[in-house]
Amino acid sequence: MGYKKDEIEAYKTIDSSYYIIDVEIEPQYKDILDNINTCITNYINNPSNIIEPKNINSLVLLLKDINRKVISKLPLKDYKGYYNNIDMLNILWDIYTNICYKFLIKPTLLRYNIFIGINKSTINEWIKGNISNKLYTESAKKWLAECESTLYDEAINTGNIGCIFALKANYGYRDNYIINITEDQEKTKTVEEIAMDYTNQLPDNNTNNIDF
């Protein structure tokens, strides 16, 4: 979604409470959420830190700060160094995506890697099913699907060229991939036609925030 300058300026005036994450969470994990929210509040209230919607660098610096002060201390691995707490990883995914949406930025697996401190190849192996505990494969595919969904929804709603190209490059969408324009309309278009329709409506920097 494209945001105008005055809309972004409005978000800048929101106090730190706006960025507090409120998700349904099991009681045993409440301390994690509280610690992350404390970290977010302290980070935002530090005048030397830049907090700006649609600013990926701003988001990444916050994610790294949370990882250093909270995530890195969590019991996510066994004594051999293997991840063994998929429930906690799923909760952290929900928290991570909520942070992204607060910043008006689409979630990506790459930034989740930064948030958790996990190697990119590890999640790729989970997605491929190369792990004995298939709950990891199911979860990783769910995370990937949410990333795809945010791109797909924006491509449908705004014709964002960057999202369209990302869908083709990362999710196997084809030039002749048929999609419905509205629920009550039979008309269909290819991704290329959508791009042509909306080229003149997109902000100059519309593709800057697309990454995986």
GROMACS .gro file of C-alpha atoms in nm:
model
  212
    1MET     CA    1   0.000   0.000   0.000
    2GLY     CA    2   0.129   0.346  -0.084
    3TYR     CA    3   0.117   0.613   0.185
    4LYS     CA    4   0.125   0.987   0.128
    5LYS     CA    5   0.373   1.208   0.307
    6ASP     CA    6   0.110   1.366   0.535
    7GLU     CA    7  -0.018   1.020   0.633
    8ILE     CA    8   0.331   0.910   0.735
    9GLU     CA    9   0.385   1.235   0.926
   10ALA     CA   10   0.066   1.162   1.119
   11TYR     CA   11   0.203   0.825   1.228
   12LYS     CA   12   0.523   0.990   1.349
   13THR     CA   13   0.325   1.183   1.608
   14ILE     CA   14   0.185   0.867   1.768
   15ASP     CA   15   0.335   0.795   2.112
   16SER     CA   16   0.513   0.475   2.202
   17SER     CA   17   0.193   0.309   2.326
   18TYR     CA   18   0.084   0.271   1.962
   19TYR     CA   19   0.368   0.025   1.903
   20ILE     CA   20   0.286  -0.194   2.203
   21ILE     CA   21   0.200  -0.544   2.084
   22ASP     CA   22  -0.124  -0.696   2.206
   23VAL     CA   23  -0.176  -1.054   2.093
   24GLU     CA   24  -0.355  -1.351   2.247
   25ILE     CA   25  -0.090  -1.556   2.418
   26GLU     CA   26  -0.071  -1.852   2.653
   27PRO     CA   27  -0.005  -1.756   3.017
   28GLN     CA   28   0.335  -1.924   3.022
   29TYR     CA   29   0.455  -1.695   2.743
   30LYS     CA   30   0.320  -1.369   2.883
   31ASP     CA   31   0.658  -1.271   3.028
   32ILE     CA   32   0.809  -1.287   2.680
   33LEU     CA   33   0.551  -1.047   2.541
   34ASP     CA   34   0.593  -0.815   2.839
   35ASN     CA   35   0.970  -0.810   2.796
   36ILE     CA   36   0.940  -0.740   2.424
   37ASN     CA   37   0.696  -0.457   2.486
   38THR     CA   38   0.928  -0.309   2.748
   39CYS     CA   39   1.211  -0.330   2.497
   40ILE     CA   40   0.998  -0.159   2.232
   41THR     CA   41   0.896   0.121   2.471
   42ASN     CA   42   1.252   0.184   2.586
   43TYR     CA   43   1.381   0.181   2.230
   44ILE     CA   44   1.119   0.423   2.102
   45ASN     CA   45   1.160   0.659   2.396
   46ASN     CA   46   1.531   0.686   2.329
   47PRO     CA   47   1.564   1.011   2.126
   48SER     CA   48   1.868   0.877   1.942
   49ASN     CA   49   1.658   0.605   1.776
   50ILE     CA   50   1.457   0.677   1.462
   51ILE     CA   51   1.105   0.536   1.454
   52GLU     CA   52   0.932   0.597   1.125
   53PRO     CA   53   0.655   0.405   0.945
   54LYS     CA   54   0.749   0.251   0.609
   55ASN     CA   55   1.117   0.284   0.705
   56ILE     CA   56   1.270  -0.064   0.682
   57ASN     CA   57   1.597   0.040   0.843
   58SER     CA   58   1.403   0.174   1.141
   59LEU     CA   59   1.217  -0.156   1.175
   60VAL     CA   60   1.529  -0.372   1.137
   61LEU     CA   61   1.719  -0.180   1.404
   62LEU     CA   62   1.430  -0.234   1.646
   63LEU     CA   63   1.414  -0.607   1.561
   64LYS     CA   64   1.787  -0.641   1.624
   65ASP     CA   65   1.752  -0.463   1.957
   66ILE     CA   66   1.472  -0.700   2.062
   67ASN     CA   67   1.679  -0.998   1.953
   68ARG     CA   68   1.980  -0.884   2.152
   69LYS     CA   69   1.790  -0.801   2.471
   70VAL     CA   70   1.509  -1.059   2.471
   71ILE     CA   71   1.503  -1.326   2.199
   72SER     CA   72   1.866  -1.437   2.233
   73LYS     CA   73   1.799  -1.528   2.598
   74LEU     CA   74   1.500  -1.752   2.528
   75PRO     CA   75   1.521  -2.135   2.544
   76LEU     CA   76   1.462  -2.198   2.175
   77LYS     CA   77   1.730  -2.468   2.133
   78ASP     CA   78   1.832  -2.792   2.299
   79TYR     CA   79   2.178  -2.861   2.434
   80LYS     CA   80   2.294  -2.967   2.087
   81GLY     CA   81   2.195  -2.634   1.934
   82TYR     CA   82   1.885  -2.762   1.754
   83TYR     CA   83   1.560  -2.566   1.767
   84ASN     CA   84   1.315  -2.754   1.989
   85ASN     CA   85   1.036  -2.511   2.076
   86ILE     CA   86   0.806  -2.464   1.778
   87ASP     CA   87   0.526  -2.328   1.996
   88MET     CA   88   0.745  -2.039   2.106
   89LEU     CA   89   0.861  -1.977   1.748
   90ASN     CA   90   0.498  -1.950   1.637
   91ILE     CA   91   0.422  -1.703   1.915
   92LEU     CA   92   0.729  -1.500   1.819
   93TRP     CA   93   0.608  -1.503   1.457
   94ASP     CA   94   0.275  -1.351   1.567
   95ILE     CA   95   0.460  -1.086   1.767
   96TYR     CA   96   0.700  -1.017   1.480
   97THR     CA   97   0.423  -0.973   1.222
   98ASN     CA   98   0.236  -0.739   1.455
   99ILE     CA   99   0.547  -0.525   1.485
  100CYS     CA  100   0.577  -0.516   1.105
  101TYR     CA  101   0.215  -0.413   1.060
  102LYS     CA  102   0.258  -0.136   1.318
  103PHE     CA  103   0.535  -0.002   1.095
  104LEU     CA  104   0.315  -0.038   0.784
  105ILE     CA  105   0.566  -0.286   0.643
  106LYS     CA  106   0.496  -0.632   0.506
  107PRO     CA  107   0.654  -0.922   0.698
  108THR     CA  108   0.927  -1.127   0.534
  109LEU     CA  109   1.104  -1.444   0.637
  110LEU     CA  110   1.439  -1.267   0.605
  111ARG     CA  111   1.348  -1.013   0.870
  112TYR     CA  112   1.205  -1.289   1.090
  113ASN     CA  113   1.549  -1.450   1.065
  114ILE     CA  114   1.696  -1.127   1.204
  115PHE     CA  115   1.433  -1.110   1.477
  116ILE     CA  116   1.497  -1.469   1.591
  117GLY     CA  117   1.863  -1.492   1.501
  118ILE     CA  118   1.803  -1.802   1.292
  119ASN     CA  119   1.991  -1.896   0.976
  120LYS     CA  120   1.799  -1.848   0.652
  121SER     CA  121   1.890  -2.197   0.532
  122THR     CA  122   1.736  -2.352   0.845
  123ILE     CA  123   1.387  -2.222   0.770
  124ASN     CA  124   1.430  -2.314   0.403
  125GLU     CA  125   1.503  -2.671   0.509
  126TRP     CA  126   1.193  -2.674   0.729
  127ILE     CA  127   0.981  -2.555   0.437
  128LYS     CA  128   1.120  -2.835   0.220
  129GLY     CA  129   1.028  -3.087   0.489
  130ASN     CA  130   1.387  -3.179   0.572
  131ILE     CA  131   1.322  -3.218   0.943
  132SER     CA  132   1.180  -3.509   1.140
  133ASN     CA  133   0.932  -3.297   1.338
  134LYS     CA  134   0.681  -3.196   1.071
  135LEU     CA  135   0.533  -2.927   1.297
  136TYR     CA  136   0.829  -2.714   1.191
  137THR     CA  137   0.745  -2.766   0.825
  138GLU     CA  138   0.379  -2.680   0.883
  139SER     CA  139   0.470  -2.366   1.075
  140ALA     CA  140   0.734  -2.246   0.829
  141LYS     CA  141   0.489  -2.293   0.540
  142LYS     CA  142   0.230  -2.094   0.735
  143TRP     CA  143   0.479  -1.810   0.785
  144LEU     CA  144   0.566  -1.814   0.416
  145ALA     CA  145   0.198  -1.812   0.320
  146GLU     CA  146   0.135  -1.499   0.527
  147CYS     CA  147   0.423  -1.323   0.353
  148GLU     CA  148   0.278  -1.423   0.015
  149SER     CA  149  -0.071  -1.315   0.118
  150THR     CA  150   0.038  -0.962   0.205
  151LEU     CA  151   0.199  -0.926  -0.138
  152TYR     CA  152  -0.100  -1.077  -0.317
  153ASP     CA  153  -0.350  -0.857  -0.138
  154GLU     CA  154  -0.156  -0.543  -0.221
  155ALA     CA  155  -0.112  -0.648  -0.583
  156ILE     CA  156  -0.489  -0.695  -0.610
  157ASN     CA  157  -0.586  -0.379  -0.423
  158THR     CA  158  -0.329  -0.133  -0.556
  159GLY     CA  159  -0.151  -0.290  -0.852
  160ASN     CA  160   0.184  -0.244  -0.675
  161ILE     CA  161   0.444  -0.335  -0.937
  162GLY     CA  162   0.701  -0.432  -0.676
  163CYS     CA  163   0.458  -0.679  -0.520
  164ILE     CA  164   0.373  -0.825  -0.860
  165PHE     CA  165   0.737  -0.878  -0.949
  166ALA     CA  166   0.805  -1.025  -0.605
  167LEU     CA  167   0.518  -1.273  -0.647
  168LYS     CA  168   0.660  -1.382  -0.981
  169ALA     CA  169   1.019  -1.404  -0.858
  170ASN     CA  170   0.959  -1.568  -0.521
  171TYR     CA  171   0.629  -1.755  -0.541
  172GLY     CA  172   0.613  -1.884  -0.896
  173TYR     CA  173   0.336  -1.658  -1.026
  174ARG     CA  174   0.324  -1.656  -1.407
  175ASP     CA  175   0.262  -1.378  -1.657
  176ASN     CA  176  -0.068  -1.541  -1.747
  177TYR     CA  177  -0.169  -1.614  -1.388
  178ILE     CA  178  -0.542  -1.539  -1.372
  179ILE     CA  179  -0.686  -1.356  -1.073
  180ASN     CA  180  -1.028  -1.215  -0.991
  181ILE     CA  181  -1.051  -0.837  -0.974
  182THR     CA  182  -1.355  -0.828  -0.743
  183GLU     CA  183  -1.581  -1.084  -0.581
  184ASP     CA  184  -1.883  -0.981  -0.787
  185GLN     CA  185  -1.707  -0.923  -1.118
  186GLU     CA  186  -1.613  -1.188  -1.371
  187LYS     CA  187  -1.340  -0.980  -1.531
  188THR     CA  188  -0.988  -1.123  -1.492
  189LYS     CA  189  -0.644  -0.983  -1.560
  190THR     CA  190  -0.288  -1.110  -1.574
  191VAL     CA  191  -0.027  -0.971  -1.340
  192GLU     CA  192   0.126  -0.784  -1.631
  193GLU     CA  193  -0.206  -0.615  -1.710
  194ILE     CA  194  -0.243  -0.508  -1.350
  195ALA     CA  195   0.102  -0.353  -1.359
  196MET     CA  196   0.015  -0.160  -1.673
  197ASP     CA  197  -0.312  -0.035  -1.523
  198TYR     CA  198  -0.152   0.109  -1.215
  199THR     CA  199   0.193   0.223  -1.329
  200ASN     CA  200   0.102   0.592  -1.328
  201GLN     CA  201  -0.066   0.572  -0.988
  202LEU     CA  202   0.227   0.437  -0.791
  203PRO     CA  203   0.466   0.650  -0.579
  204ASP     CA  204   0.816   0.691  -0.720
  205ASN     CA  205   0.966   0.477  -0.445
  206ASN     CA  206   0.698   0.209  -0.454
  207THR     CA  207   0.937  -0.084  -0.503
  208ASN     CA  208   1.186   0.018  -0.237
  209ASN     CA  209   1.023  -0.178   0.044
  210ILE     CA  210   1.004  -0.517  -0.127
  211ASP     CA  211   1.245  -0.774   0.012
  212PHE     CA  212   1.251  -1.132   0.123
   0.00000   0.00000   0.00000
